[in-house]
Amino acid sequence: MSQFLKSLLVASLITFAASAQSAELKVGYVQVDKILQDAPQTAESGKKLEKEFSPRSQELERMAKQIKDIETVLDKEGLTLSESERRSKERDAQNIKIEFQRKQRELREDINLRKNEELGSLQDRINKAVQSVSEAEGYDLVVYSGVAYASKKIDITDKVLKLLGKK
């Protein structure tokens, strides 16, 4: 659904809800991008992932050095090595490169999977924080960023960030 249609739908819902109720509708909005950027859980998650995948990254660095060392030996001593020794070292380097690429691809996939898991967990926490702030302050409707216009006085982003900072 296009951004315009989403905004139109929200405006229609607000208008309908306001006319359907005699009480005034209290509306707020949240900047999810800002929350994802500034929430303390985001930094914690990054550190956790770095720690989790650091050993595998170091192994890849070791393998890259091993490949470079073999290639250096081939460059320096390639002419003095026998044909069979040279082929053996070239084969070793090629096998390590293939293994390196496989492990690198697996690491990238695993990191992406874990990032998505962490993001999902953080989004759940954000949704709960938005709900808590909304209920505590009596909001009838809270929309996420992506609206055509929202006044700063209905922006509850900082309140949600404050609540997330306490957890």
Short mmCIF file of N, CA and C in Angstrom, two decimals:
data_model
loop_
_atom_site.label_atom_id
_atom_site.label_comp_id
_atom_site.label_asym_id
_atom_site.label_seq_id
_atom_site.Cartn_x
_atom_site.Cartn_y
_atom_site.Cartn_z
N MET A 1 0.85 -1.16 0.00
CA MET A 1 0.00 0.00 0.00
C MET A 1 0.90 1.23 0.00
N SER A 2 0.58 2.18 -0.83
CA SER A 2 1.44 3.36 -0.93
C SER A 2 1.35 4.19 0.35
N GLN A 3 2.35 5.01 0.54
CA GLN A 3 2.43 5.86 1.72
C GLN A 3 1.24 6.80 1.78
N PHE A 4 0.83 7.32 0.63
CA PHE A 4 -0.30 8.23 0.57
C PHE A 4 -1.58 7.53 1.04
N LEU A 5 -1.79 6.31 0.55
CA LEU A 5 -2.99 5.57 0.94
C LEU A 5 -2.99 5.25 2.43
N LYS A 6 -1.81 4.91 2.97
CA LYS A 6 -1.72 4.65 4.41
C LYS A 6 -2.10 5.89 5.20
N SER A 7 -1.55 7.03 4.78
CA SER A 7 -1.85 8.28 5.47
C SER A 7 -3.33 8.62 5.36
N LEU A 8 -3.90 8.40 4.18
CA LEU A 8 -5.32 8.66 3.97
C LEU A 8 -6.17 7.75 4.84
N LEU A 9 -5.78 6.49 4.95
CA LEU A 9 -6.51 5.54 5.78
C LEU A 9 -6.47 5.96 7.25
N VAL A 10 -5.30 6.35 7.73
CA VAL A 10 -5.17 6.79 9.11
C VAL A 10 -6.02 8.03 9.35
N ALA A 11 -5.96 8.98 8.43
CA ALA A 11 -6.76 10.20 8.57
C ALA A 11 -8.25 9.87 8.59
N SER A 12 -8.66 8.94 7.74
CA SER A 12 -10.07 8.53 7.70
C SER A 12 -10.49 7.88 9.00
N LEU A 13 -9.62 7.00 9.52
CA LEU A 13 -9.92 6.35 10.80
C LEU A 13 -10.04 7.37 11.92
N ILE A 14 -9.15 8.32 11.93
CA ILE A 14 -9.20 9.35 12.96
C ILE A 14 -10.48 10.16 12.85
N THR A 15 -10.82 10.56 11.65
CA THR A 15 -12.04 11.34 11.42
C THR A 15 -13.27 10.54 11.81
N PHE A 16 -13.32 9.28 11.40
CA PHE A 16 -14.46 8.42 11.73
C PHE A 16 -14.57 8.22 13.23
N ALA A 17 -13.44 7.92 13.85
CA ALA A 17 -13.45 7.67 15.29
C ALA A 17 -13.84 8.94 16.05
N ALA A 18 -13.38 10.09 15.58
CA ALA A 18 -13.70 11.34 16.25
C ALA A 18 -15.18 11.66 16.14
N SER A 19 -15.77 11.39 14.97
CA SER A 19 -17.19 11.69 14.81
C SER A 19 -18.05 10.64 15.50
N ALA A 20 -17.54 9.43 15.67
CA ALA A 20 -18.30 8.36 16.30
C ALA A 20 -18.35 8.52 17.81
N GLN A 21 -17.38 9.20 18.38
CA GLN A 21 -17.34 9.37 19.82
C GLN A 21 -17.53 10.84 20.15
N SER A 22 -18.20 11.07 21.26
CA SER A 22 -18.36 12.46 21.67
C SER A 22 -17.11 12.94 22.41
N ALA A 23 -16.35 12.00 22.99
CA ALA A 23 -15.12 12.36 23.69
C ALA A 23 -14.03 12.66 22.66
N GLU A 24 -13.07 13.47 23.08
CA GLU A 24 -11.99 13.82 22.17
C GLU A 24 -11.01 12.65 22.04
N LEU A 25 -10.55 12.45 20.83
CA LEU A 25 -9.62 11.37 20.52
C LEU A 25 -8.20 11.86 20.78
N LYS A 26 -7.44 11.08 21.56
CA LYS A 26 -6.06 11.44 21.85
C LYS A 26 -5.16 10.59 20.96
N VAL A 27 -4.39 11.27 20.10
CA VAL A 27 -3.56 10.60 19.11
C VAL A 27 -2.09 10.90 19.39
N GLY A 28 -1.26 9.89 19.20
CA GLY A 28 0.19 10.07 19.32
C GLY A 28 0.88 9.39 18.16
N TYR A 29 2.15 9.69 18.02
CA TYR A 29 2.90 8.99 16.98
C TYR A 29 4.31 8.71 17.46
N VAL A 30 4.93 7.70 16.84
CA VAL A 30 6.24 7.21 17.26
C VAL A 30 7.16 7.13 16.06
N GLN A 31 8.39 7.58 16.23
CA GLN A 31 9.42 7.46 15.19
C GLN A 31 10.23 6.18 15.46
N VAL A 32 9.84 5.10 14.82
CA VAL A 32 10.47 3.81 15.06
C VAL A 32 11.95 3.82 14.67
N ASP A 33 12.28 4.49 13.58
CA ASP A 33 13.69 4.56 13.16
C ASP A 33 14.56 5.18 14.24
N LYS A 34 14.07 6.25 14.85
CA LYS A 34 14.83 6.91 15.92
C LYS A 34 14.97 5.98 17.12
N ILE A 35 13.91 5.27 17.44
CA ILE A 35 13.97 4.35 18.58
C ILE A 35 14.98 3.24 18.30
N LEU A 36 14.92 2.68 17.10
CA LEU A 36 15.86 1.61 16.75
C LEU A 36 17.30 2.11 16.80
N GLN A 37 17.51 3.36 16.45
CA GLN A 37 18.86 3.92 16.45
C GLN A 37 19.33 4.25 17.87
N ASP A 38 18.44 4.78 18.70
CA ASP A 38 18.85 5.32 20.00
C ASP A 38 18.61 4.40 21.19
N ALA A 39 17.84 3.35 21.02
CA ALA A 39 17.53 2.46 22.15
C ALA A 39 18.80 1.79 22.66
N PRO A 40 18.98 1.72 23.98
CA PRO A 40 20.18 1.07 24.52
C PRO A 40 20.27 -0.41 24.13
N GLN A 41 19.14 -1.03 23.88
CA GLN A 41 19.13 -2.44 23.50
C GLN A 41 19.79 -2.65 22.14
N THR A 42 19.77 -1.63 21.27
CA THR A 42 20.39 -1.75 19.96
C THR A 42 21.90 -1.92 20.11
N ALA A 43 22.52 -1.10 20.94
CA ALA A 43 23.97 -1.20 21.17
C ALA A 43 24.31 -2.52 21.86
N GLU A 44 23.49 -2.90 22.83
CA GLU A 44 23.72 -4.18 23.53
C GLU A 44 23.66 -5.34 22.55
N SER A 45 22.70 -5.30 21.67
CA SER A 45 22.54 -6.35 20.67
C SER A 45 23.75 -6.42 19.76
N GLY A 46 24.25 -5.26 19.33
CA GLY A 46 25.43 -5.22 18.47
C GLY A 46 26.65 -5.82 19.15
N LYS A 47 26.85 -5.47 20.42
CA LYS A 47 27.98 -6.02 21.18
C LYS A 47 27.84 -7.53 21.36
N LYS A 48 26.62 -7.96 21.62
CA LYS A 48 26.36 -9.39 21.81
C LYS A 48 26.67 -10.17 20.53
N LEU A 49 26.24 -9.64 19.39
CA LEU A 49 26.50 -10.31 18.11
C LEU A 49 27.99 -10.31 17.79
N GLU A 50 28.66 -9.20 18.08
CA GLU A 50 30.10 -9.12 17.82
C GLU A 50 30.84 -10.17 18.65
N LYS A 51 30.47 -10.29 19.90
CA LYS A 51 31.10 -11.28 20.78
C LYS A 51 30.81 -12.70 20.30
N GLU A 52 29.58 -12.93 19.88
CA GLU A 52 29.16 -14.26 19.44
C GLU A 52 29.91 -14.70 18.18
N PHE A 53 30.13 -13.78 17.26
CA PHE A 53 30.73 -14.15 15.97
C PHE A 53 32.22 -13.82 15.87
N SER A 54 32.79 -13.27 16.90
CA SER A 54 34.20 -12.91 16.89
C SER A 54 35.13 -14.10 16.62
N PRO A 55 34.92 -15.25 17.27
CA PRO A 55 35.82 -16.39 17.00
C PRO A 55 35.81 -16.82 15.53
N ARG A 56 34.65 -16.82 14.93
CA ARG A 56 34.56 -17.22 13.52
C ARG A 56 35.20 -16.18 12.61
N SER A 57 35.07 -14.91 12.95
CA SER A 57 35.72 -13.85 12.17
C SER A 57 37.23 -13.97 12.27
N GLN A 58 37.71 -14.27 13.47
CA GLN A 58 39.15 -14.44 13.66
C GLN A 58 39.67 -15.64 12.88
N GLU A 59 38.88 -16.70 12.82
CA GLU A 59 39.28 -17.87 12.04
C GLU A 59 39.39 -17.50 10.56
N LEU A 60 38.46 -16.70 10.07
CA LEU A 60 38.53 -16.26 8.67
C LEU A 60 39.77 -15.40 8.42
N GLU A 61 40.10 -14.55 9.38
CA GLU A 61 41.31 -13.74 9.25
C GLU A 61 42.55 -14.63 9.19
N ARG A 62 42.56 -15.67 10.02
CA ARG A 62 43.68 -16.61 10.04
C ARG A 62 43.80 -17.32 8.70
N MET A 63 42.66 -17.75 8.16
CA MET A 63 42.66 -18.43 6.86
C MET A 63 43.15 -17.49 5.75
N ALA A 64 42.72 -16.23 5.79
CA ALA A 64 43.15 -15.27 4.77
C ALA A 64 44.67 -15.07 4.83
N LYS A 65 45.20 -15.02 6.05
CA LYS A 65 46.66 -14.89 6.21
C LYS A 65 47.36 -16.14 5.68
N GLN A 66 46.79 -17.29 5.94
CA GLN A 66 47.37 -18.55 5.46
C GLN A 66 47.42 -18.56 3.92
N ILE A 67 46.36 -18.13 3.29
CA ILE A 67 46.32 -18.05 1.82
C ILE A 67 47.40 -17.09 1.33
N LYS A 68 47.47 -15.92 1.97
CA LYS A 68 48.46 -14.92 1.56
C LYS A 68 49.88 -15.46 1.72
N ASP A 69 50.13 -16.17 2.82
CA ASP A 69 51.47 -16.74 3.06
C ASP A 69 51.85 -17.75 1.98
N ILE A 70 50.90 -18.61 1.62
CA ILE A 70 51.18 -19.60 0.57
C ILE A 70 51.46 -18.90 -0.75
N GLU A 71 50.65 -17.88 -1.07
CA GLU A 71 50.85 -17.15 -2.32
C GLU A 71 52.19 -16.41 -2.32
N THR A 72 52.61 -15.91 -1.17
CA THR A 72 53.90 -15.24 -1.06
C THR A 72 55.03 -16.23 -1.33
N VAL A 73 54.92 -17.42 -0.74
CA VAL A 73 55.92 -18.47 -0.97
C VAL A 73 55.97 -18.82 -2.45
N LEU A 74 54.81 -18.95 -3.07
CA LEU A 74 54.77 -19.28 -4.50
C LEU A 74 55.41 -18.17 -5.34
N ASP A 75 55.17 -16.91 -4.97
CA ASP A 75 55.75 -15.80 -5.71
C ASP A 75 57.28 -15.77 -5.57
N LYS A 76 57.75 -15.97 -4.34
CA LYS A 76 59.18 -15.87 -4.08
C LYS A 76 59.95 -17.11 -4.53
N GLU A 77 59.37 -18.27 -4.25
CA GLU A 77 60.10 -19.51 -4.48
C GLU A 77 59.52 -20.34 -5.62
N GLY A 78 58.57 -19.79 -6.33
CA GLY A 78 57.89 -20.54 -7.38
C GLY A 78 58.82 -21.11 -8.43
N LEU A 79 59.83 -20.36 -8.78
CA LEU A 79 60.76 -20.81 -9.82
C LEU A 79 61.73 -21.86 -9.31
N THR A 80 62.00 -21.85 -8.01
CA THR A 80 62.96 -22.81 -7.45
C THR A 80 62.30 -24.10 -6.99
N LEU A 81 60.97 -24.08 -6.83
CA LEU A 81 60.26 -25.29 -6.41
C LEU A 81 60.14 -26.25 -7.59
N SER A 82 60.09 -27.52 -7.24
CA SER A 82 59.84 -28.50 -8.31
C SER A 82 58.39 -28.33 -8.77
N GLU A 83 58.10 -28.85 -9.94
CA GLU A 83 56.75 -28.75 -10.52
C GLU A 83 55.71 -29.34 -9.57
N SER A 84 56.00 -30.48 -8.99
CA SER A 84 55.04 -31.14 -8.09
C SER A 84 54.85 -30.34 -6.80
N GLU A 85 55.92 -29.76 -6.26
CA GLU A 85 55.80 -28.94 -5.04
C GLU A 85 54.97 -27.68 -5.33
N ARG A 86 55.23 -27.07 -6.47
CA ARG A 86 54.49 -25.86 -6.84
C ARG A 86 53.01 -26.17 -7.00
N ARG A 87 52.69 -27.26 -7.72
CA ARG A 87 51.28 -27.65 -7.90
C ARG A 87 50.63 -27.96 -6.57
N SER A 88 51.37 -28.62 -5.70
CA SER A 88 50.84 -28.98 -4.38
C SER A 88 50.48 -27.71 -3.59
N LYS A 89 51.37 -26.73 -3.60
CA LYS A 89 51.10 -25.47 -2.88
C LYS A 89 49.94 -24.70 -3.53
N GLU A 90 49.87 -24.71 -4.85
CA GLU A 90 48.76 -24.05 -5.55
C GLU A 90 47.44 -24.72 -5.20
N ARG A 91 47.46 -26.05 -5.15
CA ARG A 91 46.26 -26.81 -4.79
C ARG A 91 45.85 -26.50 -3.35
N ASP A 92 46.85 -26.45 -2.45
CA ASP A 92 46.57 -26.11 -1.05
C ASP A 92 45.92 -24.73 -0.95
N ALA A 93 46.51 -23.78 -1.65
CA ALA A 93 45.96 -22.41 -1.63
C ALA A 93 44.53 -22.39 -2.17
N GLN A 94 44.30 -23.11 -3.26
CA GLN A 94 42.96 -23.16 -3.86
C GLN A 94 41.95 -23.80 -2.91
N ASN A 95 42.34 -24.89 -2.26
CA ASN A 95 41.44 -25.57 -1.31
C ASN A 95 41.11 -24.66 -0.12
N ILE A 96 42.12 -23.96 0.37
CA ILE A 96 41.88 -23.04 1.48
C ILE A 96 40.97 -21.90 1.04
N LYS A 97 41.16 -21.39 -0.18
CA LYS A 97 40.30 -20.31 -0.70
C LYS A 97 38.85 -20.77 -0.77
N ILE A 98 38.64 -21.99 -1.26
CA ILE A 98 37.27 -22.52 -1.36
C ILE A 98 36.65 -22.64 0.02
N GLU A 99 37.41 -23.19 0.96
CA GLU A 99 36.93 -23.33 2.34
C GLU A 99 36.67 -21.95 2.96
N PHE A 100 37.56 -21.01 2.69
CA PHE A 100 37.42 -19.64 3.19
C PHE A 100 36.12 -19.02 2.69
N GLN A 101 35.86 -19.15 1.39
CA GLN A 101 34.65 -18.57 0.81
C GLN A 101 33.39 -19.22 1.39
N ARG A 102 33.44 -20.53 1.59
CA ARG A 102 32.29 -21.24 2.18
C ARG A 102 32.03 -20.73 3.60
N LYS A 103 33.09 -20.67 4.40
CA LYS A 103 32.93 -20.22 5.79
C LYS A 103 32.50 -18.76 5.86
N GLN A 104 33.02 -17.95 4.95
CA GLN A 104 32.65 -16.54 4.91
C GLN A 104 31.16 -16.39 4.59
N ARG A 105 30.68 -17.17 3.61
CA ARG A 105 29.26 -17.13 3.24
C ARG A 105 28.39 -17.60 4.41
N GLU A 106 28.79 -18.68 5.07
CA GLU A 106 28.03 -19.20 6.21
C GLU A 106 27.99 -18.18 7.34
N LEU A 107 29.12 -17.53 7.59
CA LEU A 107 29.17 -16.52 8.64
C LEU A 107 28.22 -15.36 8.33
N ARG A 108 28.25 -14.88 7.09
CA ARG A 108 27.35 -13.80 6.67
C ARG A 108 25.89 -14.19 6.88
N GLU A 109 25.55 -15.42 6.47
CA GLU A 109 24.17 -15.89 6.61
C GLU A 109 23.77 -16.00 8.08
N ASP A 110 24.68 -16.53 8.90
CA ASP A 110 24.38 -16.67 10.33
C ASP A 110 24.24 -15.31 11.01
N ILE A 111 25.10 -14.37 10.63
CA ILE A 111 25.00 -13.03 11.20
C ILE A 111 23.67 -12.39 10.82
N ASN A 112 23.29 -12.50 9.55
CA ASN A 112 22.01 -11.93 9.11
C ASN A 112 20.84 -12.56 9.85
N LEU A 113 20.89 -13.87 10.04
CA LEU A 113 19.82 -14.57 10.76
C LEU A 113 19.72 -14.07 12.19
N ARG A 114 20.86 -13.97 12.87
CA ARG A 114 20.86 -13.50 14.26
C ARG A 114 20.45 -12.03 14.36
N LYS A 115 20.87 -11.20 13.39
CA LYS A 115 20.46 -9.80 13.39
C LYS A 115 18.94 -9.70 13.29
N ASN A 116 18.36 -10.52 12.43
CA ASN A 116 16.90 -10.51 12.27
C ASN A 116 16.22 -10.98 13.55
N GLU A 117 16.79 -11.98 14.22
CA GLU A 117 16.22 -12.44 15.49
C GLU A 117 16.28 -11.33 16.53
N GLU A 118 17.43 -10.67 16.63
CA GLU A 118 17.60 -9.58 17.60
C GLU A 118 16.66 -8.42 17.27
N LEU A 119 16.52 -8.11 15.99
CA LEU A 119 15.63 -7.03 15.57
C LEU A 119 14.18 -7.36 15.92
N GLY A 120 13.78 -8.60 15.70
CA GLY A 120 12.42 -9.03 16.05
C GLY A 120 12.17 -8.89 17.54
N SER A 121 13.14 -9.29 18.34
CA SER A 121 13.02 -9.18 19.79
C SER A 121 12.92 -7.71 20.21
N LEU A 122 13.74 -6.87 19.60
CA LEU A 122 13.71 -5.44 19.92
C LEU A 122 12.38 -4.82 19.50
N GLN A 123 11.86 -5.22 18.35
CA GLN A 123 10.57 -4.69 17.89
C GLN A 123 9.46 -5.09 18.86
N ASP A 124 9.51 -6.30 19.39
CA ASP A 124 8.52 -6.70 20.39
C ASP A 124 8.61 -5.80 21.63
N ARG A 125 9.83 -5.53 22.08
CA ARG A 125 10.01 -4.67 23.24
C ARG A 125 9.51 -3.25 22.95
N ILE A 126 9.78 -2.77 21.75
CA ILE A 126 9.31 -1.43 21.37
C ILE A 126 7.79 -1.39 21.37
N ASN A 127 7.16 -2.40 20.78
CA ASN A 127 5.69 -2.44 20.75
C ASN A 127 5.11 -2.45 22.16
N LYS A 128 5.72 -3.22 23.06
CA LYS A 128 5.24 -3.26 24.45
C LYS A 128 5.43 -1.90 25.13
N ALA A 129 6.56 -1.25 24.86
CA ALA A 129 6.82 0.07 25.44
C ALA A 129 5.82 1.10 24.90
N VAL A 130 5.55 1.05 23.61
CA VAL A 130 4.56 1.96 23.01
C VAL A 130 3.20 1.72 23.66
N GLN A 131 2.84 0.47 23.82
CA GLN A 131 1.55 0.14 24.44
C GLN A 131 1.51 0.64 25.89
N SER A 132 2.59 0.46 26.63
CA SER A 132 2.63 0.93 28.03
C SER A 132 2.47 2.44 28.12
N VAL A 133 3.22 3.16 27.30
CA VAL A 133 3.13 4.63 27.30
C VAL A 133 1.73 5.06 26.88
N SER A 134 1.19 4.41 25.86
CA SER A 134 -0.15 4.76 25.36
C SER A 134 -1.21 4.56 26.42
N GLU A 135 -1.15 3.43 27.11
CA GLU A 135 -2.14 3.15 28.15
C GLU A 135 -1.96 4.08 29.34
N ALA A 136 -0.72 4.33 29.74
CA ALA A 136 -0.45 5.18 30.90
C ALA A 136 -0.90 6.62 30.67
N GLU A 137 -0.80 7.08 29.43
CA GLU A 137 -1.13 8.48 29.14
C GLU A 137 -2.47 8.64 28.43
N GLY A 138 -3.21 7.56 28.27
CA GLY A 138 -4.56 7.64 27.72
C GLY A 138 -4.67 7.91 26.23
N TYR A 139 -3.73 7.42 25.46
CA TYR A 139 -3.82 7.59 24.00
C TYR A 139 -4.82 6.60 23.43
N ASP A 140 -5.66 7.09 22.53
CA ASP A 140 -6.63 6.24 21.85
C ASP A 140 -6.03 5.60 20.60
N LEU A 141 -5.10 6.32 19.98
CA LEU A 141 -4.49 5.85 18.74
C LEU A 141 -3.05 6.33 18.69
N VAL A 142 -2.14 5.40 18.39
CA VAL A 142 -0.73 5.75 18.19
C VAL A 142 -0.32 5.18 16.84
N VAL A 143 0.21 6.05 15.98
CA VAL A 143 0.65 5.61 14.65
C VAL A 143 2.17 5.68 14.60
N TYR A 144 2.73 4.83 13.76
CA TYR A 144 4.17 4.84 13.56
C TYR A 144 4.53 5.91 12.53
N SER A 145 5.79 6.29 12.52
CA SER A 145 6.25 7.29 11.56
C SER A 145 5.90 6.84 10.15
N GLY A 146 5.84 7.78 9.27
CA GLY A 146 5.41 7.48 7.91
C GLY A 146 4.11 8.18 7.60
N VAL A 147 3.73 9.12 8.44
CA VAL A 147 2.53 9.90 8.19
C VAL A 147 2.96 11.20 7.50
N ALA A 148 2.04 11.81 6.81
CA ALA A 148 2.35 13.03 6.06
C ALA A 148 2.77 14.16 6.98
N TYR A 149 2.11 14.29 8.12
CA TYR A 149 2.45 15.34 9.06
C TYR A 149 2.04 14.90 10.45
N ALA A 150 2.88 15.22 11.42
CA ALA A 150 2.55 14.98 12.82
C ALA A 150 3.20 16.08 13.65
N SER A 151 2.41 16.68 14.49
CA SER A 151 2.89 17.74 15.37
C SER A 151 3.84 17.15 16.41
N LYS A 152 4.82 17.94 16.80
CA LYS A 152 5.79 17.49 17.82
C LYS A 152 5.11 17.20 19.16
N LYS A 153 3.97 17.86 19.41
CA LYS A 153 3.32 17.66 20.71
C LYS A 153 2.66 16.29 20.84
N ILE A 154 2.46 15.58 19.73
CA ILE A 154 1.90 14.22 19.84
C ILE A 154 2.96 13.14 19.64
N ASP A 155 4.23 13.56 19.51
CA ASP A 155 5.34 12.62 19.34
C ASP A 155 5.71 12.02 20.70
N ILE A 156 5.50 10.72 20.86
CA ILE A 156 5.82 10.05 22.13
C ILE A 156 7.12 9.24 22.04
N THR A 157 7.90 9.49 21.01
CA THR A 157 9.14 8.73 20.80
C THR A 157 10.07 8.81 22.01
N ASP A 158 10.30 10.00 22.54
CA ASP A 158 11.22 10.15 23.68
C ASP A 158 10.71 9.42 24.92
N LYS A 159 9.40 9.41 25.11
CA LYS A 159 8.82 8.69 26.25
C LYS A 159 9.04 7.19 26.11
N VAL A 160 8.91 6.69 24.89
CA VAL A 160 9.14 5.26 24.64
C VAL A 160 10.61 4.93 24.85
N LEU A 161 11.50 5.79 24.36
CA LEU A 161 12.94 5.58 24.57
C LEU A 161 13.29 5.59 26.05
N LYS A 162 12.68 6.49 26.80
CA LYS A 162 12.93 6.56 28.24
C LYS A 162 12.50 5.26 28.91
N LEU A 163 11.35 4.75 28.52
CA LEU A 163 10.86 3.49 29.09
C LEU A 163 11.78 2.33 28.71
N LEU A 164 12.24 2.29 27.47
CA LEU A 164 13.16 1.24 27.03
C LEU A 164 14.49 1.33 27.78
N GLY A 165 14.90 2.54 28.12
CA GLY A 165 16.15 2.74 28.86
C GLY A 165 16.10 2.19 30.26
N LYS A 166 14.91 2.07 30.81
CA LYS A 166 14.75 1.54 32.17
C LYS A 166 14.78 0.03 32.21
N LYS A 167 14.60 -0.60 31.05
CA LYS A 167 14.51 -2.06 31.02
C LYS A 167 15.86 -2.69 30.84
#
